[in-house]
């Protein structure tokens, strides 16, 4: 489907554009996403960094509150912000809870009958979105991915599931749900979206995936220990660290930083955002073509 | 009245705190404001930069979307974000329009009977707010002020009205309403809030005030020519430039930059925000004590 421009704003020498399109992955529903193109894109295709937002968020949240555009502009890379779920699927109960259904797509492909037509944010982000971007000056073969909370889970799992295909050069996450099969949010999501429930959810669990990962991963994670969801054991970064260590990965391959006082908010994200953009830009600009 | 803490988030090595208090200037209404303290504030009082937001905004808008915390943290200065109007005054009609009443206080002291008890954001920002901040590690004698649109009008007029008292060391504005007595927004606001209407409004008009200004003003203004409100002649920066020139001020005293393509949004503000914080920080950190 063609892209329809919803709005465009000049920013940091480039521009942020909101597009809408009808998505096949999402069962024919309309979805919106934001794209920041730096000034360099006027001269030719630029690398791209995807940002996946968390529960209750939209394609606007990271763009408005993350502070990433400034660094992306300085590095000459594009940013792409998809939505967090399909919208308007009309599945009974999808708007009942803030942590399931609308705004909570979990970046998986649903296999449960009720959700499988629409709740396929995995396919949307990994397959459909890059093809939609092909009409823009973006080199989708030079891509990295980051995200927050549920979107941090998304960034890590999309990266690890496609490590062999080198879909993404690197992944980073702010306060990711790192071991969802052992966390209430993940149990609820996988229990609802997946026919095989939490057991099937292991295919979408960063801690399970890092155990089997092959190659040379490049992962950066920041978590604040003042984060209420960290304290409630929704995030479980220690499980991910332990699994990565056991699998033999070094700290230069999987770097996880814990920070005193910082919480789950965009005040935390925007503080560490510059380092995340730099992390990805260094890799995107130095690696040989994927 | 004492300050009550509503929330606090670690950010950029310091913290953003939302306070609420009961305001005398606002006729006993409760009002909220955000304060960012950089890490340096742990060692002693730091200079402060106020940010006044525009129509429909709150104490949160500039804090969340402006991107100013990063630069304030780097410079070691505090940021203070007040609300844009009293809330809950109960004046008939105050919630009818988006450009008058709630969310549209215009940083004036009302003299019209209907509004004079509550609509006194001028006194709140200039007099009451600094005294409220005295319990924090902020040196309110070293203060500058900036703002957007209606808040740009506020920053310029608060600065120019108090130039002799050196309340603020410098002022800057993003897309300010620069000559409100000649713009529909200003005519409506002054016509409603002031007993003397638009004529009395000249006391709160940056273009009128710069004509009579004495001393060595330090003013920076950025405006995008893609701004719909610039195009609709709500902002009129040319009138301000002309008046400043006629009054004999140099471009180093009153610098106004027009930018192609940029609009009225926070995408524009966040692009030029770093230069504004730098502008004020250089003055706040180099000037002798006021």
XYZ file of C-alpha atoms in Angstrom:
580
model
C 0.000 0.000 0.000
C 1.208 3.545 -0.657
C 2.179 5.837 2.178
C -0.059 8.779 2.956
C 1.533 11.781 4.647
C -0.375 12.897 7.747
C 1.905 15.723 8.894
C 5.413 17.052 8.490
C 7.521 19.274 10.746
C 10.988 20.686 10.180
C 13.299 19.681 13.006
C 17.075 19.701 13.578
C 17.832 20.507 9.943
C 15.741 17.582 8.679
C 12.088 16.751 9.077
C 9.768 14.490 11.006
C 6.942 13.068 8.914
C 3.950 11.085 10.089
C 2.655 8.542 7.614
C -0.356 6.296 7.574
C -0.907 3.180 5.555
C -3.060 0.087 5.425
C -1.099 -2.850 6.799
C -1.292 -6.399 5.501
C 0.425 -7.777 8.606
C -2.183 -6.114 10.766
C -5.062 -7.612 8.812
C -5.880 -4.573 6.713
C -5.997 -2.076 9.572
C -4.680 1.429 9.186
C -1.485 2.151 11.107
C 0.641 5.263 11.563
C 4.355 5.759 12.067
C 6.793 8.659 12.334
C 9.973 8.995 10.293
C 12.761 11.463 11.016
C 15.049 12.137 8.080
C 18.243 14.096 8.781
C 19.557 16.721 6.348
C 21.923 14.097 4.881
C 18.974 12.191 3.418
C 18.665 14.891 0.754
C 21.962 13.609 -0.659
C 21.198 9.887 -0.597
C 19.914 6.979 1.499
C 20.893 7.058 5.176
C 21.041 4.273 7.800
C 18.015 3.818 10.038
C 17.405 3.295 13.742
C 13.983 1.949 14.763
C 12.456 2.832 18.121
C 9.808 0.590 19.671
C 7.748 2.202 22.426
C 6.253 0.619 25.526
C 2.825 -0.235 26.923
C 0.108 2.415 26.342
C 2.351 4.389 23.987
C 1.967 5.274 20.308
C 4.157 6.221 17.354
C 4.391 9.717 18.889
C 5.707 8.959 22.364
C 9.345 8.272 21.595
C 9.455 10.964 18.932
C 8.110 13.635 21.290
C 9.691 12.679 24.597
C 12.818 10.645 23.811
C 15.021 13.484 22.597
C 16.533 11.225 19.935
C 16.170 13.533 16.925
C 18.993 15.809 18.020
C 21.499 12.950 18.062
C 20.157 11.263 14.940
C 20.520 14.595 13.118
C 24.101 14.960 14.354
C 24.911 11.407 13.205
C 23.057 11.634 9.901
C 20.799 8.651 10.535
C 17.040 8.243 10.153
C 14.682 7.332 12.980
C 11.490 5.317 12.537
C 8.813 5.127 15.248
C 6.047 2.549 14.639
C 2.929 2.209 16.776
C 2.807 -0.315 19.644
C -0.137 -2.426 18.463
C -2.840 -2.643 15.839
C -5.697 -0.206 16.507
C -9.375 -0.865 15.932
C -9.136 -4.619 15.424
C -12.501 -4.911 17.154
C -11.491 -7.976 19.163
C -13.691 -8.263 22.239
C -11.840 -7.101 25.348
C -8.868 -5.549 23.551
C -9.513 -2.167 25.178
C -10.220 -3.501 28.657
C -6.682 -3.497 30.082
C -3.767 -1.099 29.625
C -1.251 -3.963 29.509
C -2.979 -6.164 26.930
C -4.625 -5.496 23.564
C -4.604 -1.983 22.141
C -1.307 -0.254 22.944
C 0.213 -3.567 24.041
C 1.003 -5.586 20.911
C 4.223 -7.028 22.392
C 5.866 -7.209 18.940
C 4.798 -10.823 18.371
C 2.812 -12.658 15.725
C -0.364 -13.927 17.378
C -1.320 -17.553 16.971
C -4.426 -17.539 19.160
C -7.537 -17.524 16.921
C -8.979 -14.383 18.412
C -5.894 -12.255 17.711
C -4.053 -13.869 14.810
C -5.632 -11.771 12.060
C -4.513 -8.437 13.509
C -1.965 -8.749 16.320
C 1.176 -9.256 14.240
C 3.445 -6.374 15.131
C 6.471 -8.665 14.684
C 5.798 -9.087 10.998
C 4.813 -5.471 10.642
C 8.081 -4.155 12.077
C 10.478 -6.790 10.710
C 9.031 -7.303 7.225
C 6.372 -4.830 6.177
C 7.770 -1.584 7.595
C 11.150 -1.805 5.795
C 9.360 -2.381 2.499
C 7.109 0.618 3.169
C 10.233 2.713 3.769
C 11.702 1.763 0.398
C 10.159 4.836 -1.216
C 12.109 7.074 1.188
C 15.855 7.885 1.172
C 16.525 5.226 3.796
C 18.918 2.298 3.437
C 16.944 -0.365 5.286
C 19.824 -2.796 4.852
C 21.716 -0.676 7.362
C 19.382 -0.779 10.323
C 19.526 -0.990 14.098
C 16.766 -1.175 16.674
C 16.074 0.130 20.160
C 13.090 0.331 22.471
C 11.658 0.928 25.919
C 10.067 -1.564 28.314
C 7.702 -3.661 26.132
C 9.514 -2.016 23.213
C 12.853 -2.954 24.761
C 11.600 -6.531 24.791
C 10.647 -5.944 21.148
C 14.046 -4.560 20.181
C 15.972 -7.395 21.841
C 13.757 -10.184 20.511
C 13.498 -8.857 16.955
C 17.273 -8.517 16.949
C 17.999 -11.943 18.417
C 15.402 -13.778 16.285
C 16.949 -12.351 13.106
C 20.602 -12.438 14.177
C 21.484 -14.960 11.456
C 19.867 -12.819 8.748
C 21.582 -9.668 10.047
C 18.343 -7.710 9.781
C 19.650 -5.321 12.424
C 23.290 -4.414 13.085
C 22.709 -3.780 16.800
C 20.014 -3.600 19.470
C 19.569 -1.510 22.580
C 16.937 -1.190 25.237
C 15.823 1.081 28.047
C 14.333 -0.895 30.943
C 13.335 -3.853 28.750
C 11.045 -6.694 29.783
C 14.015 -9.049 29.582
C 12.488 -12.373 30.537
C 8.753 -12.056 29.817
C 7.919 -15.728 30.329
C 8.744 -15.176 34.002
C 7.060 -11.769 34.392
C 3.349 -10.990 34.921
C 3.147 -8.715 31.837
C 4.681 -11.363 29.595
C 2.634 -14.220 31.024
C -0.543 -12.263 30.373
C 0.484 -11.255 26.844
C 1.734 -14.663 25.722
C -1.170 -16.403 27.463
C -3.570 -14.296 25.428
C -1.914 -13.853 22.055
C -0.279 -17.255 21.592
C -2.126 -20.547 21.086
C 0.701 -22.278 22.924
C 0.639 -19.746 25.750
C 3.693 -18.959 27.836
C 5.580 -22.022 26.539
C 5.267 -20.693 22.971
C 6.267 -17.311 24.364
C 9.818 -18.581 24.840
C 10.264 -17.831 21.126
C 9.741 -14.194 22.018
C 11.778 -14.047 25.213
C 15.147 -12.266 25.119
C 16.609 -14.384 27.923
C 15.581 -17.620 26.190
C 16.838 -16.335 22.823
C 20.277 -15.189 24.058
C 20.891 -18.725 25.369
C 20.806 -20.034 21.800
C 22.252 -16.993 20.020
C 25.122 -17.564 17.602
C 27.514 -14.959 16.277
C 28.686 -11.615 17.581
C 25.760 -9.754 19.143
C 25.961 -6.042 19.853
C 23.549 -5.190 22.645
C 23.331 -2.225 25.027
C 20.824 -2.099 27.902
C 20.226 0.555 30.556
C 17.939 0.033 33.549
C 17.247 2.293 36.524
C 17.069 0.563 39.866
C 14.551 3.184 41.030
C 12.188 1.783 38.376
C 9.005 0.501 40.017
C 8.620 -2.203 37.358
C 12.200 -3.322 37.901
C 11.413 -3.543 41.612
C 8.200 -5.466 40.841
C 10.221 -8.000 38.831
C 8.586 -7.222 35.489
C 11.953 -6.481 33.840
C 14.361 -9.103 35.237
C 17.544 -7.847 33.525
C 19.615 -10.034 35.862
C 18.185 -13.125 34.173
C 19.283 -11.789 30.805
C 22.767 -10.912 32.073
C 23.147 -14.388 33.578
C 21.954 -16.126 30.408
C 24.287 -14.053 28.231
C 27.221 -14.893 30.489
C 26.389 -18.596 30.509
C 26.150 -18.511 26.707
C 29.678 -17.126 26.631
C 29.039 -13.583 25.513
C 31.367 -10.855 26.745
C 30.421 -7.502 28.215
C 31.454 -5.837 24.981
C 28.854 -7.959 23.197
C 26.108 -7.637 25.813
C 26.481 -4.556 27.979
C 23.890 -4.031 30.726
C 24.146 -0.960 32.965
C 22.147 -0.497 36.148
C 21.669 3.068 37.400
C 20.728 4.236 40.881
C 17.655 6.468 41.261
C 16.483 6.409 37.623
C 12.924 5.215 37.047
C 10.827 3.899 34.144
C 9.971 7.301 32.656
C 11.108 9.241 29.614
C 13.190 11.337 32.028
C 15.327 8.214 32.316
C 15.194 7.395 28.598
C 16.154 10.886 27.458
C 19.130 10.856 29.834
C 20.644 7.741 28.265
C 19.253 8.247 24.754
C 22.303 10.113 23.452
C 24.555 7.158 24.366
C 22.174 4.718 22.670
C 22.043 6.683 19.424
C 25.847 6.986 19.515
C 26.187 3.232 20.135
C 24.101 2.400 17.081
C 25.526 5.155 14.867
C 29.079 3.954 15.483
C 28.101 0.474 14.358
C 25.895 1.560 11.453
C 28.557 3.861 10.116
C 31.550 1.548 10.613
C 30.295 -1.940 9.745
C 30.672 -3.291 6.237
C 27.411 -3.522 4.325
C 25.202 -6.194 5.875
C 2.559 28.718 51.440
C 4.812 25.684 51.684
C 5.643 23.639 48.603
C 4.169 20.175 48.335
C 6.052 17.659 46.187
C 3.811 15.947 43.617
C 6.413 13.811 41.839
C 10.145 13.509 41.303
C 12.158 11.871 38.512
C 15.910 11.491 38.141
C 17.077 12.988 34.860
C 20.444 13.990 33.382
C 22.272 13.558 36.672
C 19.838 15.831 38.521
C 16.120 15.630 39.090
C 12.862 17.081 37.871
C 10.372 17.761 40.656
C 6.751 18.790 40.326
C 5.460 20.966 43.147
C 2.061 22.301 44.013
C 1.191 25.220 46.215
C -1.625 27.614 46.979
C -0.940 30.923 45.256
C -1.777 34.323 46.683
C -1.323 36.022 43.298
C -3.845 33.631 41.806
C -6.444 34.343 44.481
C -5.826 31.275 46.594
C -5.968 28.742 43.774
C -3.697 25.754 43.707
C -1.008 25.856 41.011
C 1.707 23.432 39.925
C 5.171 23.942 38.497
C 8.165 21.818 37.540
C 11.725 22.440 38.710
C 14.816 20.814 37.223
C 17.861 20.897 39.480
C 21.194 19.866 37.947
C 23.740 17.799 39.866
C 25.583 21.028 40.798
C 22.668 22.082 43.001
C 23.801 19.500 45.562
C 26.861 21.695 46.163
C 25.118 25.057 46.432
C 22.603 27.426 44.814
C 22.618 27.485 41.001
C 21.337 30.125 38.529
C 17.830 29.638 37.140
C 16.206 29.842 33.721
C 12.397 30.164 33.636
C 10.383 28.770 30.715
C 6.924 30.153 29.970
C 4.762 27.937 27.741
C 2.168 28.932 25.170
C -1.601 28.749 24.716
C -3.252 25.479 25.852
C -0.025 24.293 27.515
C 0.765 23.472 31.128
C 3.788 23.265 33.413
C 4.581 19.924 31.751
C 4.731 20.879 28.083
C 8.114 22.559 27.934
C 9.621 20.101 30.398
C 8.525 17.086 28.355
C 8.912 18.329 24.790
C 11.447 21.157 24.846
C 14.584 19.070 25.370
C 16.038 21.763 27.655
C 17.083 19.538 30.581
C 20.067 18.102 28.749
C 21.598 21.541 28.175
C 20.663 22.892 31.581
C 22.363 19.857 33.141
C 25.485 20.456 31.046
C 25.555 24.122 32.080
C 24.701 23.514 35.724
C 21.639 25.740 35.776
C 18.132 25.120 37.104
C 14.972 25.244 34.981
C 11.569 26.315 36.281
C 8.352 25.676 34.333
C 5.221 27.401 35.693
C 1.700 26.797 34.417
C 0.175 29.092 31.756
C -2.844 30.356 33.717
C -4.763 29.915 36.934
C -6.906 26.759 36.939
C -10.358 26.420 38.430
C -11.049 30.119 38.979
C -14.689 29.420 38.174
C -15.091 32.569 36.083
C -17.979 32.139 33.667
C -16.726 31.418 30.149
C -13.081 30.793 31.080
C -13.160 27.301 29.557
C -15.059 28.264 26.401
C -12.112 29.172 24.136
C -8.643 27.679 23.769
C -7.062 31.131 23.354
C -8.626 32.861 26.373
C -9.127 31.894 30.010
C -7.783 28.571 31.260
C -4.440 27.780 29.589
C -4.221 31.345 28.267
C -3.252 33.606 31.172
C -1.030 35.832 28.981
C 1.303 36.581 31.924
C -0.534 39.789 32.859
C -2.229 41.111 35.986
C -5.937 41.397 35.211
C -7.706 44.628 35.977
C -11.139 43.685 34.639
C -13.459 42.902 37.582
C -14.314 39.421 36.392
C -10.705 38.250 36.221
C -8.703 40.410 38.621
C -8.898 38.067 41.607
C -7.314 35.110 39.809
C -5.732 36.013 36.465
C -2.451 37.438 37.718
C 0.235 35.255 36.185
C 2.525 38.289 35.938
C 2.706 38.659 39.697
C 2.874 34.921 40.150
C 5.920 34.504 37.903
C 7.755 37.739 38.725
C 7.138 37.955 42.474
C 5.607 34.885 44.063
C 7.436 32.108 42.233
C 10.972 33.304 43.135
C 9.975 33.481 46.801
C 8.541 29.953 46.592
C 11.863 28.773 45.166
C 13.801 30.206 48.107
C 13.620 26.908 49.959
C 15.447 25.190 47.054
C 19.158 25.461 46.119
C 18.396 28.098 43.491
C 19.898 31.575 43.364
C 16.873 33.529 42.152
C 18.990 36.687 41.949
C 20.710 35.073 38.963
C 17.768 34.421 36.685
C 16.917 34.536 33.000
C 13.656 33.867 31.203
C 12.506 32.295 27.948
C 9.209 31.204 26.447
C 7.186 30.102 23.440
C 4.426 31.968 21.607
C 2.203 33.415 24.385
C 5.066 32.429 26.693
C 7.528 34.192 24.385
C 5.377 37.291 24.811
C 5.550 36.598 28.546
C 9.335 36.242 28.596
C 9.919 39.429 26.604
C 7.436 41.529 28.535
C 8.436 40.319 31.994
C 12.045 41.047 31.049
C 11.405 44.478 29.573
C 9.026 45.606 32.352
C 11.649 44.774 34.979
C 14.754 45.818 33.051
C 15.545 48.581 35.540
C 15.305 46.197 38.497
C 17.457 43.584 36.715
C 15.043 40.828 37.699
C 16.267 38.776 34.731
C 19.718 38.888 33.174
C 18.436 37.995 29.682
C 15.311 36.970 27.764
C 14.702 34.737 24.781
C 11.678 33.612 22.858
C 10.572 31.018 20.336
C 7.928 32.412 17.973
C 6.735 35.058 20.449
C 3.570 37.123 20.115
C 5.731 40.194 19.653
C 3.161 42.953 19.235
C -0.039 41.640 20.846
C -1.957 44.933 20.697
C -1.944 44.491 16.912
C -2.679 40.729 16.832
C -6.037 38.942 17.220
C -4.846 36.811 20.160
C -3.578 39.860 22.046
C -6.631 41.995 21.275
C -8.876 39.257 22.625
C -6.762 38.706 25.751
C -6.263 42.353 26.647
C -9.848 43.184 25.757
C -11.011 40.574 28.229
C -8.513 40.709 31.083
C -7.825 44.458 31.247
C -10.318 47.134 32.304
C -8.612 49.510 29.875
C -8.689 46.955 27.061
C -6.144 46.965 24.271
C -4.909 50.450 25.168
C -3.943 49.217 28.650
C -2.430 46.206 26.918
C 0.398 48.369 25.615
C 1.937 47.923 29.084
C 2.237 44.241 28.220
C 3.371 44.555 24.612
C 7.016 43.765 23.809
C 7.088 46.089 20.809
C 5.691 48.984 22.853
C 8.038 48.217 25.743
C 11.239 48.014 23.670
C 10.522 51.545 22.366
C 10.956 52.906 25.898
C 13.580 50.448 27.157
C 16.690 51.880 28.811
C 19.969 50.078 29.394
C 21.641 47.149 27.701
C 19.040 44.485 26.876
C 20.075 40.945 26.014
C 17.367 39.370 23.865
C 17.388 36.379 21.505
C 14.378 35.458 19.354
C 13.890 32.647 16.832
C 10.884 32.408 14.520
C 10.112 29.941 11.730
C 8.642 31.445 8.597
C 6.734 28.195 8.005
C 4.814 28.964 11.221
C 1.093 29.280 10.471
C 0.658 31.854 13.230
C 3.538 33.904 11.848
C 1.825 33.770 8.472
C -1.503 34.749 10.088
C 0.188 37.815 11.622
C -0.290 36.737 15.231
C 3.453 37.009 15.960
C 4.626 40.146 14.090
C 8.358 39.864 14.916
C 9.106 42.462 12.225
C 7.346 45.095 14.320
C 9.566 44.232 17.265
C 12.736 44.310 15.136
C 11.764 47.703 13.713
C 10.959 49.153 17.144
C 14.240 47.877 18.595
C 16.184 49.398 15.712
C 14.385 52.723 16.026
C 15.129 52.724 19.760
C 18.811 52.378 18.897
C 19.472 48.823 20.031
C 22.061 46.809 18.158
C 21.731 43.273 16.855
C 23.969 42.073 19.669
C 21.401 43.463 22.116
C 18.287 42.298 20.259
C 18.943 39.361 17.952
C 16.002 38.049 15.928
C 16.531 35.086 13.585
C 13.995 33.980 10.985
C 14.222 30.375 9.761
C 12.794 28.865 6.592
C 10.460 25.884 6.928
C 10.253 25.748 10.715
C 6.768 25.925 12.208
C 5.189 26.722 15.578
C 5.691 23.274 17.106
C 8.026 21.834 19.699
C 9.948 20.298 16.778
C 11.012 23.879 16.076
C 11.579 24.769 19.738
C 13.716 21.719 20.482
C 15.886 22.480 17.442
C 16.824 25.939 18.694
C 16.542 25.181 22.414
C 20.216 24.286 22.853
C 21.274 27.710 21.511
C 18.814 29.458 23.837
C 20.033 27.652 26.940
C 23.620 28.404 25.901
C 22.747 32.085 25.349
C 21.347 32.419 28.858
C 23.972 30.245 30.536
C 26.811 32.345 29.105
C 25.219 35.465 30.561
C 24.198 33.909 33.875
C 27.643 32.472 34.432
C 29.674 35.508 33.286
C 27.787 38.529 34.592
C 28.663 40.023 37.942
C 26.022 39.457 40.614
C 22.873 41.382 39.726
